[in-house]
Amino acid sequence: MNITQTLDAKGFACPMPIVRTKKAIDTLNSGEILEVLVTDKGAINDFAAWSKAGNHTILEQKEEDGVIYFYIQKA
Amino acid sequence: MSNKVAIIASNGGLFDAYKVFNIATAAAATDKEVQIFFTFEGLNLIHKQAMHALEMPAGKEHFAQGFADANVPTIPQLVEMAQELGVKFIACQMTMDVMGLTSADFVEDIEVGGAVTFLEFAKDATPTLTF
């Protein structure tokens, strides 16, 4: 996977992970991939809903040692 | 489907502020057009001084530690973030008159208006939320 940018939003509570992700994805071009690291458990559902609303695609997500990784392809 | 979220903020405590600004910033970050109508005690949430010292409900003060532990942003930070994301603030003219407040008492870039200003925006908003 060709990651364009990584956003470390670990330790942040809602709504910061989404707000930061929104700002980061605004700097990307269509088709580019943003990697996001979060520890907020609410993010699992929030990122699915947020991506759907913006037509972005979550290519992959995984959880390792309490950190959730999202790989989001910009619409 | 409408892309607008309309929020009425009519209470002035710390919990009220989080309810309002968390939903507002989350909506704005999801590309929604957001307006908040601040009325009565809700004006505290954008008042230059009051927003720094919003009170917790009586008996709930022990949650202060929880806020710190959860690394929740402060209300002034959320206000700034909301405005940066394009959330529009409308302060209720009537309440300001009653309380003897002017635009200078509030954060920058607010609009002052009456109920109709908000209703016109809210008529096709989904959802409209009241806090």
CSV table of C-alpha atoms in Angstrom, one decimal:
chain,number,residue,atom,x,y,z
A,1,MET,CA,0.0,0.0,0.0
A,2,ASN,CA,1.3,3.4,-1.0
A,3,ILE,CA,0.7,5.7,2.0
A,4,THR,CA,0.8,9.4,1.2
A,5,GLN,CA,0.5,10.7,4.7
A,6,THR,CA,0.3,9.5,8.3
A,7,LEU,CA,-1.7,11.1,11.0
A,8,ASP,CA,-1.0,10.3,14.7
A,9,ALA,CA,-4.1,11.0,16.7
A,10,LYS,CA,-3.3,8.7,19.5
A,11,GLY,CA,-4.5,9.8,22.9
A,12,PHE,CA,-7.1,12.2,21.6
A,13,ALA,CA,-10.8,12.0,22.6
A,14,CYS,CA,-13.8,12.5,20.3
A,15,PRO,CA,-14.2,14.7,18.3
A,16,MET,CA,-10.5,15.3,17.8
A,17,PRO,CA,-9.6,12.2,15.7
A,18,ILE,CA,-12.3,13.0,13.2
A,19,VAL,CA,-11.5,16.8,13.1
A,20,ARG,CA,-7.8,16.1,12.6
A,21,THR,CA,-8.5,13.4,9.9
A,22,LYS,CA,-10.7,15.9,8.1
A,23,LYS,CA,-7.9,18.5,8.1
A,24,ALA,CA,-5.4,15.9,6.9
A,25,ILE,CA,-7.5,14.5,4.1
A,26,ASP,CA,-8.2,18.0,2.8
A,27,THR,CA,-4.4,18.2,2.0
A,28,LEU,CA,-4.5,15.0,-0.1
A,29,ASN,CA,-5.5,14.5,-3.7
A,30,SER,CA,-8.2,12.1,-4.8
A,31,GLY,CA,-7.0,8.4,-4.7
A,32,GLU,CA,-4.2,9.1,-2.2
A,33,ILE,CA,-4.1,7.2,1.1
A,34,LEU,CA,-4.1,8.5,4.6
A,35,GLU,CA,-2.9,6.4,7.5
A,36,VAL,CA,-4.5,7.3,10.8
A,37,LEU,CA,-3.5,6.0,14.3
A,38,VAL,CA,-6.0,6.4,17.1
A,39,THR,CA,-6.7,5.0,20.5
A,40,ASP,CA,-10.3,6.3,20.9
A,41,LYS,CA,-12.5,3.2,20.8
A,42,GLY,CA,-15.4,5.3,19.5
A,43,ALA,CA,-13.4,5.9,16.3
A,44,ILE,CA,-14.1,2.4,15.0
A,45,ASN,CA,-17.7,3.3,14.2
A,46,ASP,CA,-17.0,7.0,13.7
A,47,PHE,CA,-14.5,6.5,11.0
A,48,ALA,CA,-16.8,4.1,9.1
A,49,ALA,CA,-19.6,6.7,9.3
A,50,TRP,CA,-17.3,9.6,8.4
A,51,SER,CA,-15.8,7.8,5.4
A,52,LYS,CA,-19.3,6.8,4.1
A,53,ALA,CA,-20.5,10.5,4.4
A,54,GLY,CA,-17.5,11.7,2.4
A,55,ASN,CA,-17.4,8.7,0.0
A,56,HIS,CA,-13.9,7.9,1.2
A,57,THR,CA,-12.9,4.2,1.3
A,58,ILE,CA,-11.4,2.5,4.3
A,59,LEU,CA,-9.1,0.1,2.5
A,60,GLU,CA,-8.0,-1.6,5.7
A,61,GLN,CA,-8.2,-1.3,9.5
A,62,LYS,CA,-6.5,-3.2,12.2
A,63,GLU,CA,-5.9,-3.0,15.9
A,64,GLU,CA,-2.5,-3.6,17.5
A,65,ASP,CA,-1.6,-3.1,21.2
A,66,GLY,CA,-4.6,-0.8,21.7
A,67,VAL,CA,-3.8,1.3,18.7
A,68,ILE,CA,-6.3,1.3,15.8
A,69,TYR,CA,-4.9,1.9,12.3
A,70,PHE,CA,-7.1,3.1,9.5
A,71,TYR,CA,-6.0,3.3,5.8
A,72,ILE,CA,-8.4,5.7,4.1
A,73,GLN,CA,-8.4,6.4,0.4
A,74,LYS,CA,-9.6,9.8,-0.4
A,75,ALA,CA,-12.7,10.0,-2.8
B,1,MET,CA,-30.9,14.9,1.8
B,2,SER,CA,-30.1,18.2,3.4
B,3,ASN,CA,-26.5,18.9,4.3
B,4,LYS,CA,-27.3,21.2,7.1
B,5,VAL,CA,-27.2,20.7,10.9
B,6,ALA,CA,-28.9,23.3,13.0
B,7,ILE,CA,-28.2,23.5,16.7
B,8,ILE,CA,-29.9,25.5,19.5
B,9,ALA,CA,-27.7,26.1,22.5
B,10,SER,CA,-29.9,27.3,25.4
B,11,ASN,CA,-28.0,26.1,28.4
B,12,GLY,CA,-24.7,27.4,29.8
B,13,GLY,CA,-23.0,24.7,31.8
B,14,LEU,CA,-19.8,22.8,30.9
B,15,PHE,CA,-21.6,19.6,30.0
B,16,ASP,CA,-23.9,21.6,27.7
B,17,ALA,CA,-20.9,23.2,26.0
B,18,TYR,CA,-19.4,19.8,25.2
B,19,LYS,CA,-22.7,18.4,23.9
B,20,VAL,CA,-23.0,21.4,21.6
B,21,PHE,CA,-19.4,21.8,20.3
B,22,ASN,CA,-18.6,18.1,20.0
B,23,ILE,CA,-21.6,17.5,17.7
B,24,ALA,CA,-21.0,20.8,15.9
B,25,THR,CA,-17.3,20.1,15.1
B,26,ALA,CA,-18.0,16.5,14.2
B,27,ALA,CA,-20.7,17.6,11.8
B,28,ALA,CA,-18.5,20.3,10.3
B,29,ALA,CA,-15.6,17.8,9.9
B,30,THR,CA,-18.1,15.6,8.0
B,31,ASP,CA,-18.7,18.4,5.5
B,32,LYS,CA,-22.0,19.6,7.0
B,33,GLU,CA,-23.0,23.2,7.0
B,34,VAL,CA,-23.5,24.0,10.7
B,35,GLN,CA,-25.1,26.9,12.5
B,36,ILE,CA,-25.6,27.3,16.2
B,37,PHE,CA,-28.1,29.6,17.7
B,38,PHE,CA,-27.0,30.7,21.2
B,39,THR,CA,-29.8,31.9,23.4
B,40,PHE,CA,-30.3,32.5,27.1
B,41,GLU,CA,-27.7,30.7,29.2
B,42,GLY,CA,-26.4,29.3,26.0
B,43,LEU,CA,-24.7,32.6,25.4
B,44,ASN,CA,-22.2,31.6,28.1
B,45,LEU,CA,-20.6,29.2,25.6
B,46,ILE,CA,-19.3,31.9,23.4
B,47,HIS,CA,-18.9,34.7,26.0
B,48,LYS,CA,-15.2,35.7,26.1
B,49,GLN,CA,-14.8,35.3,29.8
B,50,ALA,CA,-17.6,32.9,30.8
B,51,MET,CA,-16.5,30.2,28.3
B,52,HIS,CA,-13.3,29.8,30.3
B,53,ALA,CA,-15.1,29.0,33.5
B,54,LEU,CA,-18.2,27.0,32.7
B,55,GLU,CA,-19.6,25.1,35.7
B,56,MET,CA,-20.2,21.4,36.0
B,57,PRO,CA,-23.6,20.4,37.3
B,58,ALA,CA,-23.8,20.4,41.1
B,59,GLY,CA,-22.5,17.2,42.6
B,60,LYS,CA,-20.7,16.2,39.3
B,61,GLU,CA,-17.5,18.1,40.0
B,62,HIS,CA,-15.6,14.8,40.4
B,63,PHE,CA,-15.8,14.4,36.7
B,64,ALA,CA,-13.0,17.1,36.3
B,65,GLN,CA,-10.4,14.3,36.7
B,66,GLY,CA,-12.2,12.3,34.0
B,67,PHE,CA,-12.0,15.2,31.6
B,68,ALA,CA,-8.3,15.5,32.2
B,69,ASP,CA,-7.6,11.8,31.9
B,70,ALA,CA,-9.6,11.5,28.7
B,71,ASN,CA,-7.6,14.3,27.1
B,72,VAL,CA,-10.7,16.1,26.1
B,73,PRO,CA,-10.1,19.5,24.5
B,74,THR,CA,-11.1,22.6,26.4
B,75,ILE,CA,-14.2,24.6,25.4
B,76,PRO,CA,-12.2,27.6,24.1
B,77,GLN,CA,-10.2,25.1,21.9
B,78,LEU,CA,-13.5,23.6,20.6
B,79,VAL,CA,-14.9,27.0,19.9
B,80,GLU,CA,-11.8,28.0,17.9
B,81,MET,CA,-11.9,24.6,16.1
B,82,ALA,CA,-15.6,25.0,15.3
B,83,GLN,CA,-15.1,28.4,13.8
B,84,GLU,CA,-12.0,27.2,11.8
B,85,LEU,CA,-14.2,24.4,10.4
B,86,GLY,CA,-16.8,27.0,9.3
B,87,VAL,CA,-19.4,26.6,12.0
B,88,LYS,CA,-21.5,29.8,12.1
B,89,PHE,CA,-22.4,31.2,15.5
B,90,ILE,CA,-25.6,33.3,15.9
B,91,ALA,CA,-26.2,35.1,19.2
B,92,CYS,CA,-29.8,35.8,20.1
B,93,GLN,CA,-30.3,39.6,20.0
B,94,MET,CA,-33.2,39.5,22.4
B,95,THR,CA,-31.3,37.6,25.1
B,96,MET,CA,-28.3,40.0,24.6
B,97,ASP,CA,-30.6,43.0,25.2
B,98,VAL,CA,-32.1,41.4,28.3
B,99,MET,CA,-28.7,40.6,29.7
B,100,GLY,CA,-27.1,43.9,28.6
B,101,LEU,CA,-24.5,42.3,26.3
B,102,THR,CA,-23.0,43.5,23.1
B,103,SER,CA,-21.1,41.7,20.3
B,104,ALA,CA,-17.9,42.9,22.0
B,105,ASP,CA,-18.6,40.5,24.9
B,106,PHE,CA,-18.4,37.4,22.6
B,107,VAL,CA,-15.7,35.7,20.5
B,108,GLU,CA,-14.9,37.2,17.1
B,109,ASP,CA,-17.0,36.6,14.0
B,110,ILE,CA,-20.3,35.9,15.4
B,111,GLU,CA,-23.6,37.0,13.8
B,112,VAL,CA,-26.3,38.6,15.9
B,113,GLY,CA,-29.8,37.8,14.9
B,114,GLY,CA,-33.3,36.9,15.9
B,115,ALA,CA,-35.2,33.7,15.9
B,116,VAL,CA,-36.2,34.1,12.3
B,117,THR,CA,-32.5,34.2,11.2
B,118,PHE,CA,-32.0,30.8,12.7
B,119,LEU,CA,-35.4,29.4,11.6
B,120,GLU,CA,-34.7,30.3,8.0
B,121,PHE,CA,-31.5,28.2,8.2
B,122,ALA,CA,-33.1,25.4,10.1
B,123,LYS,CA,-36.1,24.9,8.0
B,124,ASP,CA,-34.4,22.3,5.8
B,125,ALA,CA,-31.7,21.1,8.2
B,126,THR,CA,-31.6,17.5,9.2
B,127,PRO,CA,-31.2,17.2,12.1
B,128,THR,CA,-32.0,20.2,14.2
B,129,LEU,CA,-30.7,19.6,17.7
B,130,THR,CA,-31.5,21.4,21.0
B,131,PHE,CA,-29.2,21.5,24.0
